Amino acid sequence: MTGPQFDEKFREQLYSLFQWRRDVRSFRSDLISTETLLELLNVATLAPSVGNSQPWRFVLVEDDRLRESVRENFRRENQAALEDYENEDAQKYARLKLSGLEEAPVHLAVFVDECSKEGKGLGARTMPEVKTYSVILSIHTLWLAARARGIGLGWVSILDPQKIQETLGVPARWKLVGYFCLGYPAEENDVPELERLGWQDRKCIDEFLTIL
């Protein structure tokens, strides 16, 4: 069997996709069709997983009461986070928009099933955390696939994960990896918002590379 050939034009487009994959926090009200959403989630399952364990568990949160409970969770934790900063950093933090929970048409919680028997434990004996890493790879796959369709994704990490699990009533063996907002971006930019707002600049590879 001969694999596909990816030419220079494709590689340029792929690099552009990486550049434009931004964490989106402001969304238009346009809905995402069920067909499109299911297609994106199906693409997410093409991600690699240790031992082919496929430990990802996706939960679409559509109930208004559950969504409001998640929003309240965010408001509480966001206020607590603000209190960790002082002076100019506190002022900057207070001005940041750190979630799209109010306007995003889709709320998606992604969990790892740490007790899944799929894969028979292959590759996870010495590093059981690789199951979580597998779920993160599925999230990144979803993120790129969504961006390729003009859909934005925002990762809401300012949440109490245990409260989210209780709110959604998922099995105790599931651990929250991330809570996400999906929708069509209200604006487009290839520069990270936190960099544009002066919170943190991106660094080049020289800052992270060690050669031994």
PDB file of C-alpha atoms in Angstrom:
ATOM      1  CA  MET A   1       0.000   0.000   0.000  1.00  0.00           C
ATOM      2  CA  THR A   2       1.282   3.459  -0.906  1.00  0.00           C
ATOM      3  CA  GLY A   3       0.606   6.260   1.558  1.00  0.00           C
ATOM      4  CA  PRO A   4      -0.669   9.717   0.563  1.00  0.00           C
ATOM      5  CA  GLN A   5       1.792  12.287  -0.719  1.00  0.00           C
ATOM      6  CA  PHE A   6       1.654  15.709   0.940  1.00  0.00           C
ATOM      7  CA  ASP A   7       3.064  18.453  -1.259  1.00  0.00           C
ATOM      8  CA  GLU A   8       4.536  21.849  -0.399  1.00  0.00           C
ATOM      9  CA  LYS A   9       1.177  23.593  -0.804  1.00  0.00           C
ATOM     10  CA  PHE A  10      -0.402  21.241   1.714  1.00  0.00           C
ATOM     11  CA  ARG A  11       2.453  21.771   4.179  1.00  0.00           C
ATOM     12  CA  GLU A  12       2.018  25.549   3.892  1.00  0.00           C
ATOM     13  CA  GLN A  13      -1.703  25.221   4.548  1.00  0.00           C
ATOM     14  CA  LEU A  14      -1.029  22.924   7.500  1.00  0.00           C
ATOM     15  CA  TYR A  15       1.394  25.448   8.992  1.00  0.00           C
ATOM     16  CA  SER A  16      -1.226  28.152   8.513  1.00  0.00           C
ATOM     17  CA  LEU A  17      -3.736  25.953  10.337  1.00  0.00           C
ATOM     18  CA  PHE A  18      -1.348  25.702  13.286  1.00  0.00           C
ATOM     19  CA  GLN A  19      -0.878  29.483  13.300  1.00  0.00           C
ATOM     20  CA  TRP A  20      -4.610  30.206  13.227  1.00  0.00           C
ATOM     21  CA  ARG A  21      -5.514  27.643  15.889  1.00  0.00           C
ATOM     22  CA  ARG A  22      -6.311  30.104  18.626  1.00  0.00           C
ATOM     23  CA  ASP A  23      -8.020  29.759  21.986  1.00  0.00           C
ATOM     24  CA  VAL A  24     -11.356  31.452  21.271  1.00  0.00           C
ATOM     25  CA  ARG A  25     -13.355  33.179  24.009  1.00  0.00           C
ATOM     26  CA  SER A  26     -15.759  35.360  21.995  1.00  0.00           C
ATOM     27  CA  PHE A  27     -18.319  33.611  19.806  1.00  0.00           C
ATOM     28  CA  ARG A  28     -21.076  34.482  17.360  1.00  0.00           C
ATOM     29  CA  SER A  29     -24.524  33.104  18.097  1.00  0.00           C
ATOM     30  CA  ASP A  30     -24.608  30.916  14.962  1.00  0.00           C
ATOM     31  CA  LEU A  31     -25.362  27.298  15.793  1.00  0.00           C
ATOM     32  CA  ILE A  32     -23.201  24.337  14.798  1.00  0.00           C
ATOM     33  CA  SER A  33     -25.199  21.601  13.094  1.00  0.00           C
ATOM     34  CA  THR A  34     -25.423  18.232  14.828  1.00  0.00           C
ATOM     35  CA  GLU A  35     -23.963  16.613  11.721  1.00  0.00           C
ATOM     36  CA  THR A  36     -20.892  18.867  11.805  1.00  0.00           C
ATOM     37  CA  LEU A  37     -20.404  18.416  15.536  1.00  0.00           C
ATOM     38  CA  LEU A  38     -20.570  14.624  15.333  1.00  0.00           C
ATOM     39  CA  GLU A  39     -18.157  14.666  12.411  1.00  0.00           C
ATOM     40  CA  LEU A  40     -15.656  16.704  14.444  1.00  0.00           C
ATOM     41  CA  LEU A  41     -15.947  14.353  17.416  1.00  0.00           C
ATOM     42  CA  ASN A  42     -15.432  11.398  15.110  1.00  0.00           C
ATOM     43  CA  VAL A  43     -12.248  13.018  13.783  1.00  0.00           C
ATOM     44  CA  ALA A  44     -11.085  13.501  17.392  1.00  0.00           C
ATOM     45  CA  THR A  45     -11.141   9.719  17.849  1.00  0.00           C
ATOM     46  CA  LEU A  46      -8.525   9.364  15.090  1.00  0.00           C
ATOM     47  CA  ALA A  47      -5.950  10.614  17.603  1.00  0.00           C
ATOM     48  CA  PRO A  48      -3.363   8.106  18.821  1.00  0.00           C
ATOM     49  CA  SER A  49      -3.942   6.441  22.171  1.00  0.00           C
ATOM     50  CA  VAL A  50      -1.653   4.306  24.277  1.00  0.00           C
ATOM     51  CA  GLY A  51      -2.276   0.616  23.620  1.00  0.00           C
ATOM     52  CA  ASN A  52      -5.213   1.660  21.405  1.00  0.00           C
ATOM     53  CA  SER A  53      -7.068   2.188  24.688  1.00  0.00           C
ATOM     54  CA  GLN A  54      -9.218   5.079  23.402  1.00  0.00           C
ATOM     55  CA  PRO A  55      -9.772   6.388  26.944  1.00  0.00           C
ATOM     56  CA  TRP A  56     -11.562   9.600  25.896  1.00  0.00           C
ATOM     57  CA  ARG A  57     -15.126  10.231  27.027  1.00  0.00           C
ATOM     58  CA  PHE A  58     -17.045  13.163  25.499  1.00  0.00           C
ATOM     59  CA  VAL A  59     -20.059  14.788  27.163  1.00  0.00           C
ATOM     60  CA  LEU A  60     -22.141  17.410  25.325  1.00  0.00           C
ATOM     61  CA  VAL A  61     -23.720  19.715  27.897  1.00  0.00           C
ATOM     62  CA  GLU A  62     -26.973  21.063  26.471  1.00  0.00           C
ATOM     63  CA  ASP A  63     -29.152  21.444  29.571  1.00  0.00           C
ATOM     64  CA  ASP A  64     -29.451  25.132  30.575  1.00  0.00           C
ATOM     65  CA  ARG A  65     -29.382  24.365  34.305  1.00  0.00           C
ATOM     66  CA  LEU A  66     -26.183  22.363  33.973  1.00  0.00           C
ATOM     67  CA  ARG A  67     -24.594  25.106  31.897  1.00  0.00           C
ATOM     68  CA  GLU A  68     -25.495  27.717  34.489  1.00  0.00           C
ATOM     69  CA  SER A  69     -23.946  25.557  37.204  1.00  0.00           C
ATOM     70  CA  VAL A  70     -20.732  25.420  35.143  1.00  0.00           C
ATOM     71  CA  ARG A  71     -20.825  29.206  34.681  1.00  0.00           C
ATOM     72  CA  GLU A  72     -21.200  29.699  38.427  1.00  0.00           C
ATOM     73  CA  ASN A  73     -18.281  27.329  38.987  1.00  0.00           C
ATOM     74  CA  PHE A  74     -16.196  29.498  36.644  1.00  0.00           C
ATOM     75  CA  ARG A  75     -17.258  32.775  38.282  1.00  0.00           C
ATOM     76  CA  ARG A  76     -16.327  31.457  41.719  1.00  0.00           C
ATOM     77  CA  GLU A  77     -12.943  30.076  40.662  1.00  0.00           C
ATOM     78  CA  ASN A  78     -12.157  33.101  38.505  1.00  0.00           C
ATOM     79  CA  GLN A  79     -12.689  35.407  41.487  1.00  0.00           C
ATOM     80  CA  ALA A  80     -10.438  33.206  43.608  1.00  0.00           C
ATOM     81  CA  ALA A  81      -7.779  33.291  40.889  1.00  0.00           C
ATOM     82  CA  LEU A  82      -7.955  37.083  40.694  1.00  0.00           C
ATOM     83  CA  GLU A  83      -7.155  37.278  44.400  1.00  0.00           C
ATOM     84  CA  ASP A  84      -3.847  35.481  43.728  1.00  0.00           C
ATOM     85  CA  TYR A  85      -2.564  38.497  41.774  1.00  0.00           C
ATOM     86  CA  GLU A  86      -1.519  41.932  42.945  1.00  0.00           C
ATOM     87  CA  ASN A  87      -1.042  45.424  41.547  1.00  0.00           C
ATOM     88  CA  GLU A  88      -0.683  45.632  37.751  1.00  0.00           C
ATOM     89  CA  ASP A  89      -1.108  41.892  37.224  1.00  0.00           C
ATOM     90  CA  ALA A  90      -4.398  41.977  39.137  1.00  0.00           C
ATOM     91  CA  GLN A  91      -5.621  44.882  36.995  1.00  0.00           C
ATOM     92  CA  LYS A  92      -4.658  43.057  33.804  1.00  0.00           C
ATOM     93  CA  TYR A  93      -6.271  39.825  34.968  1.00  0.00           C
ATOM     94  CA  ALA A  94      -9.535  41.569  35.822  1.00  0.00           C
ATOM     95  CA  ARG A  95      -9.757  42.882  32.243  1.00  0.00           C
ATOM     96  CA  LEU A  96      -9.241  39.503  30.589  1.00  0.00           C
ATOM     97  CA  LYS A  97     -12.133  37.587  29.055  1.00  0.00           C
ATOM     98  CA  LEU A  98     -11.265  34.051  30.072  1.00  0.00           C
ATOM     99  CA  SER A  99     -14.236  32.032  28.870  1.00  0.00           C
ATOM    100  CA  GLY A 100     -16.967  31.949  26.262  1.00  0.00           C
ATOM    101  CA  LEU A 101     -19.383  30.115  28.537  1.00  0.00           C
ATOM    102  CA  GLU A 102     -22.101  32.746  28.148  1.00  0.00           C
ATOM    103  CA  GLU A 103     -22.360  32.865  24.360  1.00  0.00           C
ATOM    104  CA  ALA A 104     -20.830  29.640  22.990  1.00  0.00           C
ATOM    105  CA  PRO A 105     -23.464  27.437  21.312  1.00  0.00           C
ATOM    106  CA  VAL A 106     -21.674  24.220  22.300  1.00  0.00           C
ATOM    107  CA  HIS A 107     -20.360  23.151  25.697  1.00  0.00           C
ATOM    108  CA  LEU A 108     -18.211  20.016  25.669  1.00  0.00           C
ATOM    109  CA  ALA A 109     -16.665  18.249  28.653  1.00  0.00           C
ATOM    110  CA  VAL A 110     -13.889  15.761  27.926  1.00  0.00           C
ATOM    111  CA  PHE A 111     -12.888  13.101  30.433  1.00  0.00           C
ATOM    112  CA  VAL A 112     -10.363  10.305  30.685  1.00  0.00           C
ATOM    113  CA  ASP A 113     -11.558   6.892  31.816  1.00  0.00           C
ATOM    114  CA  GLU A 114      -8.521   5.865  33.848  1.00  0.00           C
ATOM    115  CA  CYS A 115      -9.990   2.422  34.551  1.00  0.00           C
ATOM    116  CA  SER A 116     -10.823   1.519  30.977  1.00  0.00           C
ATOM    117  CA  LYS A 117      -9.930  -2.077  30.146  1.00  0.00           C
ATOM    118  CA  GLU A 118      -9.525  -1.266  26.467  1.00  0.00           C
ATOM    119  CA  GLY A 119      -5.950  -1.747  25.351  1.00  0.00           C
ATOM    120  CA  LYS A 120      -5.330  -4.278  28.149  1.00  0.00           C
ATOM    121  CA  GLY A 121      -2.943  -1.887  29.883  1.00  0.00           C
ATOM    122  CA  LEU A 122      -0.401  -1.979  27.066  1.00  0.00           C
ATOM    123  CA  GLY A 123       2.127   0.859  27.421  1.00  0.00           C
ATOM    124  CA  ALA A 124       0.601   2.263  30.620  1.00  0.00           C
ATOM    125  CA  ARG A 125       2.222   0.128  33.300  1.00  0.00           C
ATOM    126  CA  THR A 126       5.103   2.474  34.108  1.00  0.00           C
ATOM    127  CA  MET A 127       3.399   5.692  32.987  1.00  0.00           C
ATOM    128  CA  PRO A 128      -0.377   5.402  33.618  1.00  0.00           C
ATOM    129  CA  GLU A 129      -0.710   9.138  32.898  1.00  0.00           C
ATOM    130  CA  VAL A 130      -0.312   8.377  29.182  1.00  0.00           C
ATOM    131  CA  LYS A 131      -4.052   7.686  29.104  1.00  0.00           C
ATOM    132  CA  THR A 132      -4.628  11.342  29.959  1.00  0.00           C
ATOM    133  CA  TYR A 133      -2.039  12.361  27.363  1.00  0.00           C
ATOM    134  CA  SER A 134      -3.994  10.314  24.803  1.00  0.00           C
ATOM    135  CA  VAL A 135      -7.128  12.283  25.615  1.00  0.00           C
ATOM    136  CA  ILE A 136      -5.201  15.545  25.216  1.00  0.00           C
ATOM    137  CA  LEU A 137      -4.116  14.407  21.754  1.00  0.00           C
ATOM    138  CA  SER A 138      -7.757  13.803  20.840  1.00  0.00           C
ATOM    139  CA  ILE A 139      -8.582  17.330  22.031  1.00  0.00           C
ATOM    140  CA  HIS A 140      -5.824  18.821  19.894  1.00  0.00           C
ATOM    141  CA  THR A 141      -7.056  16.799  16.920  1.00  0.00           C
ATOM    142  CA  LEU A 142     -10.569  18.154  17.497  1.00  0.00           C
ATOM    143  CA  TRP A 143      -9.174  21.686  17.812  1.00  0.00           C
ATOM    144  CA  LEU A 144      -7.408  21.557  14.444  1.00  0.00           C
ATOM    145  CA  ALA A 145     -10.342  19.887  12.707  1.00  0.00           C
ATOM    146  CA  ALA A 146     -12.687  22.577  14.052  1.00  0.00           C
ATOM    147  CA  ARG A 147     -10.363  25.382  12.976  1.00  0.00           C
ATOM    148  CA  ALA A 148     -10.218  23.892   9.469  1.00  0.00           C
ATOM    149  CA  ARG A 149     -14.012  24.346   9.339  1.00  0.00           C
ATOM    150  CA  GLY A 150     -13.867  27.922  10.639  1.00  0.00           C
ATOM    151  CA  ILE A 151     -15.060  26.844  14.086  1.00  0.00           C
ATOM    152  CA  GLY A 152     -13.296  28.098  17.212  1.00  0.00           C
ATOM    153  CA  LEU A 153     -12.615  26.250  20.430  1.00  0.00           C
ATOM    154  CA  GLY A 154     -11.869  27.678  23.865  1.00  0.00           C
ATOM    155  CA  TRP A 155     -10.437  25.710  26.784  1.00  0.00           C
ATOM    156  CA  VAL A 156     -11.990  26.743  30.106  1.00  0.00           C
ATOM    157  CA  SER A 157      -9.531  25.645  32.782  1.00  0.00           C
ATOM    158  CA  ILE A 158     -10.633  27.999  35.561  1.00  0.00           C
ATOM    159  CA  LEU A 159     -13.011  25.452  37.040  1.00  0.00           C
ATOM    160  CA  ASP A 160     -13.182  23.103  40.008  1.00  0.00           C
ATOM    161  CA  PRO A 161     -12.943  19.722  38.217  1.00  0.00           C
ATOM    162  CA  GLN A 162     -14.509  17.743  41.047  1.00  0.00           C
ATOM    163  CA  LYS A 163     -17.549  20.036  41.032  1.00  0.00           C
ATOM    164  CA  ILE A 164     -17.851  19.593  37.260  1.00  0.00           C
ATOM    165  CA  GLN A 165     -17.891  15.824  37.682  1.00  0.00           C
ATOM    166  CA  GLU A 166     -20.586  16.134  40.352  1.00  0.00           C
ATOM    167  CA  THR A 167     -22.626  18.601  38.287  1.00  0.00           C
ATOM    168  CA  LEU A 168     -22.613  16.375  35.211  1.00  0.00           C
ATOM    169  CA  GLY A 169     -23.111  13.151  37.165  1.00  0.00           C
ATOM    170  CA  VAL A 170     -20.472  11.166  35.302  1.00  0.00           C
ATOM    171  CA  PRO A 171     -18.947   7.932  36.653  1.00  0.00           C
ATOM    172  CA  ALA A 172     -16.453   8.439  39.491  1.00  0.00           C
ATOM    173  CA  ARG A 173     -13.687   6.745  37.496  1.00  0.00           C
ATOM    174  CA  TRP A 174     -13.878   9.493  34.851  1.00  0.00           C
ATOM    175  CA  LYS A 175     -11.518  12.417  35.456  1.00  0.00           C
ATOM    176  CA  LEU A 176     -12.036  15.789  33.811  1.00  0.00           C
ATOM    177  CA  VAL A 177      -9.336  16.704  31.300  1.00  0.00           C
ATOM    178  CA  GLY A 178     -10.969  19.808  29.900  1.00  0.00           C
ATOM    179  CA  TYR A 179     -14.178  21.800  29.491  1.00  0.00           C
ATOM    180  CA  PHE A 180     -14.576  23.470  26.119  1.00  0.00           C
ATOM    181  CA  CYS A 181     -16.649  26.066  24.321  1.00  0.00           C
ATOM    182  CA  LEU A 182     -17.174  25.657  20.580  1.00  0.00           C
ATOM    183  CA  GLY A 183     -18.650  28.070  18.083  1.00  0.00           C
ATOM    184  CA  TYR A 184     -17.892  30.447  15.247  1.00  0.00           C
ATOM    185  CA  PRO A 185     -15.403  33.127  16.403  1.00  0.00           C
ATOM    186  CA  ALA A 186     -16.657  36.698  16.789  1.00  0.00           C
ATOM    187  CA  GLU A 187     -13.275  37.851  15.460  1.00  0.00           C
ATOM    188  CA  GLU A 188     -10.242  36.291  13.806  1.00  0.00           C
ATOM    189  CA  ASN A 189      -6.597  36.782  14.734  1.00  0.00           C
ATOM    190  CA  ASP A 190      -3.477  34.647  14.331  1.00  0.00           C
ATOM    191  CA  VAL A 191      -1.809  36.187  17.390  1.00  0.00           C
ATOM    192  CA  PRO A 192      -2.748  34.711  20.802  1.00  0.00           C
ATOM    193  CA  GLU A 193      -5.104  37.013  22.699  1.00  0.00           C
ATOM    194  CA  LEU A 194      -2.967  36.949  25.848  1.00  0.00           C
ATOM    195  CA  GLU A 195      -0.039  38.159  23.795  1.00  0.00           C
ATOM    196  CA  ARG A 196      -2.098  40.925  22.171  1.00  0.00           C
ATOM    197  CA  LEU A 197      -3.296  42.093  25.594  1.00  0.00           C
ATOM    198  CA  GLY A 198       0.179  42.179  27.086  1.00  0.00           C
ATOM    199  CA  TRP A 199      -0.176  39.266  29.497  1.00  0.00           C
ATOM    200  CA  GLN A 200       2.532  36.989  28.100  1.00  0.00           C
ATOM    201  CA  ASP A 201       4.583  37.003  24.891  1.00  0.00           C
ATOM    202  CA  ARG A 202       5.312  33.793  23.024  1.00  0.00           C
ATOM    203  CA  LYS A 203       8.903  32.599  23.108  1.00  0.00           C
ATOM    204  CA  CYS A 204      10.953  31.026  20.340  1.00  0.00           C
ATOM    205  CA  ILE A 205      12.323  27.485  20.300  1.00  0.00           C
ATOM    206  CA  ASP A 206      15.726  28.645  21.572  1.00  0.00           C
ATOM    207  CA  GLU A 207      14.102  29.206  24.979  1.00  0.00           C
ATOM    208  CA  PHE A 208      12.986  25.577  25.264  1.00  0.00           C
ATOM    209  CA  LEU A 209      15.541  23.454  23.413  1.00  0.00           C
ATOM    210  CA  THR A 210      18.327  21.542  25.138  1.00  0.00           C
ATOM    211  CA  ILE A 211      20.865  19.632  23.063  1.00  0.00           C
ATOM    212  CA  LEU A 212      22.860  16.954  24.874  1.00  0.00           C
TER     213      LEU A 212
END
